[in-house]
CSV table of C-alpha atoms in Angstrom, one decimal:
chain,number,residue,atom,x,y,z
L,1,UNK,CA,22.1,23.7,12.0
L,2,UNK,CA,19.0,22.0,11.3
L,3,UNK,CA,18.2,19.6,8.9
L,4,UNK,CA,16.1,22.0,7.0
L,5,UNK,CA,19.0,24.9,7.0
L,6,UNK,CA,21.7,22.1,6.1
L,7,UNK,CA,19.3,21.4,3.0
L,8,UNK,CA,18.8,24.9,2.2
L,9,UNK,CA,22.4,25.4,2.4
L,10,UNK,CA,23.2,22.8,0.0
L,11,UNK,CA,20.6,23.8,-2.3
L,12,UNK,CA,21.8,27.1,-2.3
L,13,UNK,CA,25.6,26.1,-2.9
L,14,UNK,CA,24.6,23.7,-5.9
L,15,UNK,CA,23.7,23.6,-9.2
L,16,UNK,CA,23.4,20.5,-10.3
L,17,UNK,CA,20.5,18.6,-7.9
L,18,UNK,CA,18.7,15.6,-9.2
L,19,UNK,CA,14.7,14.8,-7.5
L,20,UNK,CA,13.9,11.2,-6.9
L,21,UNK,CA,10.4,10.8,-6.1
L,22,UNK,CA,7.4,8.5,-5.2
L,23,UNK,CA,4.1,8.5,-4.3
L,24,UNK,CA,4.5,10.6,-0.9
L,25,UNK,CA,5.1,13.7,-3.5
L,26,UNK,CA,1.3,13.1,-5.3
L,27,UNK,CA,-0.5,12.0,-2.3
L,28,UNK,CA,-0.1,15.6,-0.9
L,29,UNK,CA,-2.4,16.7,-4.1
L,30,UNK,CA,-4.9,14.0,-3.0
L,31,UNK,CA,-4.0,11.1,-5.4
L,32,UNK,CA,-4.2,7.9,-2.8
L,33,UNK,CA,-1.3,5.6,-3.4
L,34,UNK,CA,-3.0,2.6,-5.1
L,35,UNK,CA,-1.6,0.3,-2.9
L,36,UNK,CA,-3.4,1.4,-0.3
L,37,UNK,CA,-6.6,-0.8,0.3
L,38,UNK,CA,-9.5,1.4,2.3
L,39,UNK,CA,-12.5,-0.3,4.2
L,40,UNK,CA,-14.2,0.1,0.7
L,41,UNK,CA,-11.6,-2.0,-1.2
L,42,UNK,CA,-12.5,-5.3,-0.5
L,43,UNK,CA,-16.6,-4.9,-1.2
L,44,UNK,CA,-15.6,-3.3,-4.4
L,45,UNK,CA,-12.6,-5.4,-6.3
L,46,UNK,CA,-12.6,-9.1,-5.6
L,47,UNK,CA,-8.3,-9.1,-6.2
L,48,UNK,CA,-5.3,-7.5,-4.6
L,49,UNK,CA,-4.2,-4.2,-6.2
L,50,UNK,CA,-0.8,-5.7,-7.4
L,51,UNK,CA,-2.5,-8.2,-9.3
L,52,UNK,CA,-5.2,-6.2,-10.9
L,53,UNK,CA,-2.4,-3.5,-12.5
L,54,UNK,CA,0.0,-6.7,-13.6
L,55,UNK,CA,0.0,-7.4,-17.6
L,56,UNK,CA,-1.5,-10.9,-17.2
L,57,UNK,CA,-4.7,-9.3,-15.4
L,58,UNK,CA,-4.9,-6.9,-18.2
L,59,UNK,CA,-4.8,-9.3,-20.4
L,60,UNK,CA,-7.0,-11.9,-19.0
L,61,UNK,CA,-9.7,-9.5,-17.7
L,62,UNK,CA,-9.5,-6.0,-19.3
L,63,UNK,CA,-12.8,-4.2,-18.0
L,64,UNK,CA,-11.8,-5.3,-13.9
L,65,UNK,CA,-8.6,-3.6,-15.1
L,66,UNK,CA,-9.8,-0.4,-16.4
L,67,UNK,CA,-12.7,0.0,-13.9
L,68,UNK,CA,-10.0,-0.2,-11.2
L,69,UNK,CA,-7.7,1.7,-13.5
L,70,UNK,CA,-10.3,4.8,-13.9
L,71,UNK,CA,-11.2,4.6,-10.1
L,72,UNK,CA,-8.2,4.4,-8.5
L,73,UNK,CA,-5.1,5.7,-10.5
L,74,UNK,CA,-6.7,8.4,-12.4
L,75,UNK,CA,-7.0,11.5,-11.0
L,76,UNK,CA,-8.2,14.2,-13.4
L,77,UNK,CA,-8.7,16.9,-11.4
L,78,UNK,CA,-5.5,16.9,-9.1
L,79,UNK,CA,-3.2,20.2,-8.7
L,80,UNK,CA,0.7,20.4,-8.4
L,81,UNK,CA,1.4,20.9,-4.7
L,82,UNK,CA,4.2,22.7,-3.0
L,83,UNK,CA,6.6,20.4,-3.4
L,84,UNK,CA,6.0,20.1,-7.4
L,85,UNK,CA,6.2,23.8,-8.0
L,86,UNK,CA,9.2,24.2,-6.1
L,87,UNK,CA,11.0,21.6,-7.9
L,88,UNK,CA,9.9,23.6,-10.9
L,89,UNK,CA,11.0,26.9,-9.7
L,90,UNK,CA,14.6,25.2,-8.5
L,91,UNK,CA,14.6,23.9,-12.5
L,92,UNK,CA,14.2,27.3,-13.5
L,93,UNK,CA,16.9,28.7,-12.0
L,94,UNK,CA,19.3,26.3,-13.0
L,95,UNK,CA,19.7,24.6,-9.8
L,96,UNK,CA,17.8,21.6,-10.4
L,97,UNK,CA,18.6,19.0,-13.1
L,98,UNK,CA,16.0,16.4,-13.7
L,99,UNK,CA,12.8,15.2,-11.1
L,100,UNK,CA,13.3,11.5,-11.6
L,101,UNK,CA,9.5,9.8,-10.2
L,102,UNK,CA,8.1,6.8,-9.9
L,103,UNK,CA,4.5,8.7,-9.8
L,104,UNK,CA,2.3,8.6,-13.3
L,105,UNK,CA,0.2,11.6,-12.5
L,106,UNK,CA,2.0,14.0,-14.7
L,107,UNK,CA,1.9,16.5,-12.2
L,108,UNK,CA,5.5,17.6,-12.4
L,109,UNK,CA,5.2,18.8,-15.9
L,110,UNK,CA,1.7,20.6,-15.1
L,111,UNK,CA,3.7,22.3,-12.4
L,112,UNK,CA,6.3,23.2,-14.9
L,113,UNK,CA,8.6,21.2,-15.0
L,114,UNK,CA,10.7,20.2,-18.2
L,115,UNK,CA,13.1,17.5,-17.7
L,116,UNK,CA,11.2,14.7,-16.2
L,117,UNK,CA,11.8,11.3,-16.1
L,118,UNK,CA,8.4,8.8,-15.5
L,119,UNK,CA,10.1,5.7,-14.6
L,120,UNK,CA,6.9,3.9,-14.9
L,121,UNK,CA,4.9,6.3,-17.7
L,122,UNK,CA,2.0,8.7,-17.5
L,123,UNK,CA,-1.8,8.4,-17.7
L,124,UNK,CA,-1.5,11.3,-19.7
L,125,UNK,CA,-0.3,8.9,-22.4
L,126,UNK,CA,-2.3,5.9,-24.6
L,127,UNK,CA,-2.1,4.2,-27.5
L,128,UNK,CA,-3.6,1.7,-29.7
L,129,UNK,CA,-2.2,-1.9,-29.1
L,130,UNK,CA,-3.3,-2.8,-33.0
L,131,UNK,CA,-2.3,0.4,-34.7
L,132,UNK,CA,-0.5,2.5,-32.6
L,133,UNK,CA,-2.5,5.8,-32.7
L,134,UNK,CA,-1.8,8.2,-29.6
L,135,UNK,CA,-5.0,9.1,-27.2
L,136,UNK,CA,-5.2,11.4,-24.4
L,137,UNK,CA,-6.5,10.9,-20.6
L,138,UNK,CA,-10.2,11.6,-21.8
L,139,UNK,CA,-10.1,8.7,-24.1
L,140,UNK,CA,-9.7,6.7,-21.3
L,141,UNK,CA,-12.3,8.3,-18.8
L,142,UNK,CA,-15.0,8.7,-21.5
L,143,UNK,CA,-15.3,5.0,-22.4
L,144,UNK,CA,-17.4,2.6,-21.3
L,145,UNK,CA,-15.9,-0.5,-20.5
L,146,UNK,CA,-12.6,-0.9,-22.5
L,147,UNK,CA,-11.6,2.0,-24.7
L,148,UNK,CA,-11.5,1.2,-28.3
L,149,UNK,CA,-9.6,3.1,-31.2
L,150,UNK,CA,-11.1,4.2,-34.4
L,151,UNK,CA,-9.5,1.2,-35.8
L,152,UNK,CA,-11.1,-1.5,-33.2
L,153,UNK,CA,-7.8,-2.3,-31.3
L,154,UNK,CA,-8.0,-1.7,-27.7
L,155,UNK,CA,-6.4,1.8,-26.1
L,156,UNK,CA,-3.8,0.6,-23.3
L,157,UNK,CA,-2.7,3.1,-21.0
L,158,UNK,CA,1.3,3.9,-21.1
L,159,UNK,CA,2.1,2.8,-17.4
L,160,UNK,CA,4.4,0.1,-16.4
L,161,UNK,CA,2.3,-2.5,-15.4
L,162,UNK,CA,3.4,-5.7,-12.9
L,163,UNK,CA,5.5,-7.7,-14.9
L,164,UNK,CA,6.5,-5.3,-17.4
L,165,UNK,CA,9.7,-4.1,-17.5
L,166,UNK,CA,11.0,-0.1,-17.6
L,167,UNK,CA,11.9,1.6,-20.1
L,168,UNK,CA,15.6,1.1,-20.5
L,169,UNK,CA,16.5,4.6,-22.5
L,170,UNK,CA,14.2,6.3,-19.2
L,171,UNK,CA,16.1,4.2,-16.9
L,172,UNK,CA,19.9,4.6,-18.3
L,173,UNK,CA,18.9,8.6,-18.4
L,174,UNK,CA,17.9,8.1,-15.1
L,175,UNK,CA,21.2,6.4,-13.8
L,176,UNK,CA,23.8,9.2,-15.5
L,177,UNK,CA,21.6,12.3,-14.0
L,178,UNK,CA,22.2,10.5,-10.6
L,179,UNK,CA,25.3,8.8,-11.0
L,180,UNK,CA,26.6,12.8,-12.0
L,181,UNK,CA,24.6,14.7,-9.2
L,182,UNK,CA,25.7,17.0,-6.4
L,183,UNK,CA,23.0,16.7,-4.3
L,184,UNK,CA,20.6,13.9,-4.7
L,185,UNK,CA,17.4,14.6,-3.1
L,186,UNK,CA,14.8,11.5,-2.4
L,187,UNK,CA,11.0,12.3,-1.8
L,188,UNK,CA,8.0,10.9,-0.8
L,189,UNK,CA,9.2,7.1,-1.2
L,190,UNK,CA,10.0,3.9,1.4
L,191,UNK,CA,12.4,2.6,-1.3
L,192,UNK,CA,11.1,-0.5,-1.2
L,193,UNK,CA,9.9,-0.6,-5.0
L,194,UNK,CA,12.6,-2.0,-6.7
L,195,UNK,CA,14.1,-2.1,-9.4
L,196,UNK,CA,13.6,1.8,-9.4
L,197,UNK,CA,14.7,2.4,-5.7
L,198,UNK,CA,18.4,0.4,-7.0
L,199,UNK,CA,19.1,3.6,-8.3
L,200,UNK,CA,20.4,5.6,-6.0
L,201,UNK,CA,23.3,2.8,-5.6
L,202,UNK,CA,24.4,4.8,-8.6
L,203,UNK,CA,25.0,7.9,-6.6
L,204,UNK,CA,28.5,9.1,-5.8
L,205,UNK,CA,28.0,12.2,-3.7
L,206,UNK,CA,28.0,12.7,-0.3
L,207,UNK,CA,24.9,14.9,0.2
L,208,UNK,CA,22.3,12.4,-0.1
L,209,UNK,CA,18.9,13.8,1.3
L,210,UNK,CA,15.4,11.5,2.4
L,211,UNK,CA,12.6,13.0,2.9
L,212,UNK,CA,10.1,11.2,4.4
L,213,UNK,CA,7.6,10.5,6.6
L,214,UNK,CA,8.7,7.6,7.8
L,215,UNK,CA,11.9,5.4,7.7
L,216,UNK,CA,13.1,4.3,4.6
L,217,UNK,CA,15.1,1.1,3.7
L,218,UNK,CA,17.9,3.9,3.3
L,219,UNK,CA,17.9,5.8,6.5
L,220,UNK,CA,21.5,4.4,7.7
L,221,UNK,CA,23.0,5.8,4.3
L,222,UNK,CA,21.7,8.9,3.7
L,223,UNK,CA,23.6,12.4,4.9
L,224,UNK,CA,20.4,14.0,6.0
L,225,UNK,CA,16.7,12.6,6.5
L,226,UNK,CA,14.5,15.4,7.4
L,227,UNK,CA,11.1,13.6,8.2
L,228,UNK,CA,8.5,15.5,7.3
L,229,UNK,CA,5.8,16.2,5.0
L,230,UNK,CA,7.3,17.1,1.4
L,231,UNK,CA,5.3,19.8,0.9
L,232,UNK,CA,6.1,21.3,3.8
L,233,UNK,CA,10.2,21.2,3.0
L,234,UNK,CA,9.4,22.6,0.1
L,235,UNK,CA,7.1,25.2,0.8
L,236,UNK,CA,9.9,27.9,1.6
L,237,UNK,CA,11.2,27.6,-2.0
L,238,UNK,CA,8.3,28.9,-3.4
């Protein structure tokens, strides 16, 4: 059997799958991985990407932040790809548990799915740092400069910046939908990011599935690594 029919197999057999997924799963809608630094980057932003999205930049130098922020992590117009709606779909029929991602896009739930866990929160969410009043994307894209509340405080964006820590009720969610999963399928990420690619250490199955398109830290301990596009593995569960 192939890789593909082996996972098609499994999914078939199981209800009770868990998604783990990174950036490879959004950059298939056309959201860029941040990291990434084109021939563009350095005439543009005078810092490294890590250290513009860390809390101490934010802090110390609020408009670079959010005129990085707004260029480069936002994407407003981005659709749910294959992989996304078939996650969904799986969901739908029972099959599929929770989608687990590292990705702050939101696109999961646009594609319809329910029971997602954003390990490093959503652009989708904002709130006041003085009074704590929520605000939507647009709040964010519309301002000039630093978006202000009503009440004057500043509107900060509900991502998990450097040197922030997770969410610990996300991440202890998180740990029990893996640590009870069948199959545990891992998408789109080099599990390199920790402390969220320490999770599937939690994981006590033995059909562990990465797909990628390139090697992961995990390769040697996974039971199937199907290295392809994610979209395209997913594409026949639509």
């Amino acid at each position: 059997m192939t890789p593909r029919e082996i996972l098609k197999q499994w999914i078939e057999e199981s209800d009770n799958i868990v998604f783990f997924g990174g950036a490879g799963v959004s950059t298939e809608s056309g959201i860029p991985d941040f990291r990434s630094q084109d021939g563009l980057y350095s005439q543009e932003y005078d810092y490294p990407p890590e250290t513009i999205v860390s809390h101490s930049f934010y802090i110390k130098r609020p408009e670079e932040f959010f005129r990085f922020y707004k260029n480069k992590m936002i994407a407003p117009d981005a659709k749910p790809n294959a992989a996304h709606m078939a996650l969904a779909g799986l969901e739908r029929q029972g099959k599929l548990k929770a989608v687990i991602t590292q990705n702050i896009d939101g696109l999961h739930q646009t594609a319809g799915s329910r029971e997602v866990l954003e390990l490093h929160g959503s652009v989708r969410r904002n709130y006041c740092t003085r009074c704590g009043a929520f605000y939507g994307i647009e709040a964010v894209l519309e301002a000039e400069g630093v978006p202000r509340c009503s009440c004057g405080g500043s509107i900060k964006p509900d991502v998990v910046l450097y040197e922030e820590g997770l969410d610990q009720k996300v991440l202890q969610k998180a740990v029990s939908y893996i640590r009870n999963a069948d199959v545990l399928i891992i998408g789109g990420t080099s599990l390199a990011v920790y402390p969220a690619a320490g999770l599937i250490d939690y994981y006590e199955g033995n059909k562990l599935v990465l797909i990628n398109k390139s090697d992961t830290a995990r390769d040697a301990h996974a039971d199937l690594v199907i290295r392809e596009p994610i979209g395209q593995v997913f594409a026949e569960y639509l």
